[in-house]
Coordinates of C-alpha atoms in Angstrom, one line a residue:
Chain A
G167 CA -9.9 13.6 4.7
E168 CA -9.7 10.9 2.1
N169 CA -11.0 7.5 3.1
V170 CA -11.4 4.0 1.6
E171 CA -13.8 1.6 3.2
Q172 CA -13.4 -2.1 2.4
H173 CA -15.8 -5.0 3.1
P174 CA -15.9 -7.7 4.2
S175 CA -12.9 -7.9 6.6
T176 CA -12.9 -11.7 6.3
L177 CA -14.2 -13.9 3.6
S178 CA -14.3 -17.7 3.5
V179 CA -15.2 -19.5 0.3
Q180 CA -15.1 -23.1 -1.0
E181 CA -12.6 -23.8 -3.7
G182 CA -14.1 -23.2 -7.1
D183 CA -16.6 -20.6 -5.8
S184 CA -16.4 -16.9 -6.5
A185 CA -15.3 -14.2 -4.1
V186 CA -16.3 -10.5 -4.2
I187 CA -14.7 -7.7 -2.2
K188 CA -16.2 -4.2 -2.2
C189 CA -14.7 -0.8 -1.6
T190 CA -16.0 2.7 -1.4
Y191 CA -13.9 5.9 -1.6
S192 CA -14.6 9.5 -0.5
D193 CA -12.4 11.6 -2.7
S194 CA -14.2 12.3 -5.9
A195 CA -10.9 13.4 -7.5
S196 CA -9.6 9.8 -7.2
N197 CA -8.8 8.4 -10.7
Y198 CA -6.8 5.3 -10.2
F199 CA -7.8 2.2 -8.2
P200 CA -5.3 -0.6 -7.7
W201 CA -5.8 -3.9 -5.9
Y202 CA -3.0 -5.6 -4.0
K203 CA -2.5 -9.1 -2.7
Q204 CA -0.4 -9.6 0.4
E205 CA 0.5 -13.1 1.6
L206 CA 1.6 -13.6 5.2
G207 CA 4.9 -12.0 5.9
K208 CA 5.3 -10.8 2.3
R209 CA 5.1 -7.4 0.6
P210 CA 1.9 -6.3 -1.2
Q211 CA 1.8 -7.1 -4.9
L212 CA -0.4 -5.5 -7.5
I213 CA -2.9 -8.0 -9.1
I214 CA -5.1 -5.6 -11.1
D215 CA -5.8 -1.9 -11.4
I216 CA -8.4 0.2 -13.1
R217 CA -8.5 3.9 -14.1
S218 CA -11.5 6.2 -13.9
N219 CA -12.1 6.3 -17.6
V220 CA -12.9 2.5 -17.6
G221 CA -15.9 0.8 -16.0
E222 CA -14.6 -2.8 -16.0
K223 CA -11.4 -4.7 -16.5
K224 CA -10.7 -8.4 -16.5
D225 CA -7.5 -10.5 -16.3
Q226 CA -8.1 -14.2 -16.4
R227 CA -9.9 -15.1 -13.2
I228 CA -9.8 -11.6 -11.8
A229 CA -12.1 -8.7 -12.7
V230 CA -12.6 -5.2 -11.3
T231 CA -15.6 -3.0 -11.7
L232 CA -15.8 0.8 -11.0
N233 CA -18.9 2.9 -10.4
K234 CA -17.6 6.5 -10.3
T235 CA -21.0 8.0 -9.6
A236 CA -21.5 5.9 -6.5
K237 CA -17.8 6.0 -5.7
H238 CA -17.4 2.3 -5.3
F239 CA -15.3 -0.4 -6.9
S240 CA -15.2 -4.2 -6.5
L241 CA -12.9 -7.1 -7.0
H242 CA -14.2 -10.4 -8.4
I243 CA -12.3 -13.6 -8.3
T244 CA -13.8 -16.6 -10.0
E245 CA -13.0 -20.3 -9.7
T246 CA -11.1 -19.6 -6.5
Q247 CA -8.1 -21.8 -5.6
P248 CA -6.3 -22.4 -2.3
E249 CA -3.4 -20.3 -3.4
D250 CA -5.8 -17.3 -3.7
S251 CA -5.8 -17.3 0.1
A252 CA -4.3 -14.0 1.3
V253 CA -5.1 -10.5 2.3
Y254 CA -6.4 -8.3 -0.4
F255 CA -6.3 -4.5 -0.3
C256 CA -8.1 -2.0 -2.4
A257 CA -6.7 1.5 -2.9
A258 CA -7.6 4.8 -4.4
S259 CA -5.2 7.4 -5.8
T260 CA -5.6 10.9 -7.0
G261 CA -3.4 12.4 -9.7
T262 CA -4.1 16.0 -8.7
G263 CA -1.1 17.6 -7.0
G264 CA 0.6 14.7 -5.2
F265 CA -0.3 11.1 -6.0
K266 CA -1.5 10.1 -2.5
T267 CA -2.7 6.5 -2.4
I268 CA -5.2 5.6 0.3
F269 CA -5.6 1.9 1.1
G270 CA -8.5 0.0 2.6
A271 CA -8.1 -2.0 5.7
G272 CA -7.9 -5.3 3.8
T273 CA -10.0 -8.5 3.3
R274 CA -8.6 -11.8 4.6
L275 CA -9.7 -14.4 2.0
F276 CA -9.7 -18.1 2.9
V277 CA -10.2 -20.6 0.2
K278 CA -11.1 -24.0 1.5
A279 CA -10.0 -27.0 -0.5
Chain B
G15 CA 16.3 -7.0 -12.2
A16 CA 16.6 -5.9 -8.7
G17 CA 13.4 -4.9 -6.9
V18 CA 12.9 -2.3 -4.1
S19 CA 15.1 -3.0 -1.2
Q20 CA 14.9 -1.8 2.4
T21 CA 17.4 -1.8 5.2
P22 CA 17.4 -2.9 8.0
S23 CA 14.8 -5.6 7.8
N24 CA 14.3 -5.4 11.5
K25 CA 15.0 -2.6 13.9
V26 CA 14.6 -2.8 17.7
T27 CA 15.1 0.5 19.6
E28 CA 14.3 2.0 22.9
K29 CA 11.7 4.7 23.5
G30 CA 13.1 8.1 22.8
K31 CA 15.9 7.0 20.4
Y32 CA 16.4 8.2 16.9
V33 CA 16.1 5.8 13.9
E34 CA 16.8 5.9 10.2
L35 CA 15.2 3.5 7.7
R36 CA 16.5 3.3 4.2
C37 CA 14.9 2.5 0.9
D38 CA 16.5 1.7 -2.5
P39 CA 14.0 2.0 -5.2
I40 CA 14.0 0.3 -8.6
S41 CA 16.5 2.1 -10.9
G42 CA 14.8 4.7 -13.1
H43 CA 11.7 5.0 -10.9
T44 CA 11.1 8.7 -10.2
A45 CA 8.3 8.2 -7.7
L46 CA 8.9 6.9 -4.2
Y47 CA 6.3 6.3 -1.4
W48 CA 6.6 5.6 2.3
Y49 CA 3.8 3.7 4.1
R50 CA 3.4 2.4 7.6
Q51 CA 1.5 -0.9 8.1
S52 CA 0.3 -2.0 11.5
L53 CA -0.9 -5.5 12.2
G54 CA -4.2 -6.3 10.5
Q55 CA -4.3 -2.9 8.7
G56 CA -3.7 -1.6 5.2
P57 CA -0.7 0.4 4.4
E58 CA -1.0 4.0 5.7
F59 CA 0.3 6.7 3.4
L60 CA 3.1 8.8 4.9
I61 CA 4.9 10.7 2.1
Y62 CA 5.4 10.7 -1.7
F63 CA 8.5 11.9 -3.6
Q64 CA 8.6 12.9 -7.2
G65 CA 12.4 13.1 -7.9
T66 CA 14.1 14.8 -5.0
G67 CA 11.1 16.8 -3.8
A68 CA 8.4 15.7 -1.4
A69 CA 5.3 16.2 -3.5
D70 CA 2.9 15.2 -0.7
D71 CA 3.9 14.8 3.0
S72 CA 0.4 15.1 4.4
G73 CA 0.6 11.6 5.8
L74 CA 3.5 12.2 8.2
P75 CA 1.8 11.9 11.7
N76 CA 3.8 14.6 13.4
D77 CA 7.1 16.5 13.2
R78 CA 9.1 13.6 14.7
F79 CA 8.9 12.0 11.2
F80 CA 11.0 13.3 8.3
A81 CA 12.1 11.9 5.0
V82 CA 14.6 12.8 2.4
R83 CA 15.6 11.8 -1.1
P84 CA 18.6 14.1 -1.8
E85 CA 19.6 12.6 -5.2
G86 CA 16.3 11.4 -6.4
S87 CA 17.1 7.7 -5.8
V88 CA 17.7 6.4 -2.3
S89 CA 15.4 7.7 0.4
T90 CA 15.7 7.7 4.2
L91 CA 12.8 7.9 6.7
K92 CA 13.9 9.5 9.9
I93 CA 12.0 9.2 13.2
Q94 CA 13.1 11.2 16.2
R95 CA 12.2 10.5 19.9
T96 CA 10.6 7.2 19.0
E97 CA 7.5 6.2 20.8
R98 CA 6.0 2.7 21.4
G99 CA 3.1 3.7 19.1
D100 CA 5.6 4.0 16.2
S101 CA 6.1 0.2 16.2
A102 CA 5.0 -1.1 12.8
V103 CA 6.3 -2.3 9.4
Y104 CA 7.5 0.6 7.3
L105 CA 7.0 -0.1 3.6
C106 CA 8.6 1.7 0.8
A107 CA 7.3 1.6 -2.8
S108 CA 8.5 3.0 -6.1
S109 CA 6.9 3.5 -9.5
L110 CA 8.0 4.8 -12.9
S111 CA 6.4 8.1 -12.4
G112 CA 3.7 9.5 -10.2
A113 CA 1.1 9.2 -12.9
N114 CA -0.8 6.4 -11.2
N115 CA 1.6 3.7 -12.3
E116 CA 2.0 0.4 -10.5
Q117 CA 3.8 0.7 -7.2
F118 CA 6.4 -1.9 -6.4
F119 CA 6.8 -2.5 -2.7
G120 CA 9.9 -3.3 -0.8
P121 CA 10.0 -6.1 1.9
G122 CA 9.6 -3.5 4.7
T123 CA 11.4 -2.7 7.9
R124 CA 9.8 -4.0 11.0
L125 CA 10.4 -1.3 13.7
T126 CA 9.9 -2.3 17.3
V127 CA 10.1 0.4 20.0
L128 CA 10.5 -1.0 23.5

């Protein structure tokens, strides 16, 4: 079945450094790749997304890249701040038939002040 | 405006009992998703509705789980003969349509099966 692998499971960086989280997906029909941030005890919230017809997208300190051939995509956070500390989830969704969204297992990001 | 709401926020039940979890999506959102999230894991897809119909229920773990959305708005996830392994946070999300739009999540229902 469909699967999304996410690495690393935990990431600790110094404030101001960059953080990179990588995901791979198995379903070649996937065409939408959102990233969610979930703070402790809160609901997941979308921070950025990318569609399969785009290779890269940037929003201020956050960027996402997509390599469809290799079936992997990455989240890049620059100039990290303590408030970036949270769990980040990647996901892959296919628009064929149903719009099933498969999430990765998450990356716990710690930004040390 | 109002976001996605879910009730109850917490549900404690005994093994073998029946439970219903409710989701109120954002008004005008035709797509509705149910997920289950265990501690330290990502949301696990259960079912997706487009309007009143279940467009994809392939994530429902077994026939004890069932969901309805009779009028294309509120949805209820029903679990029969609950088991301890059903304990998790059940998340609902809605989006404008199913065409890969942003999903807005509710706060979740924490289900504990004793």
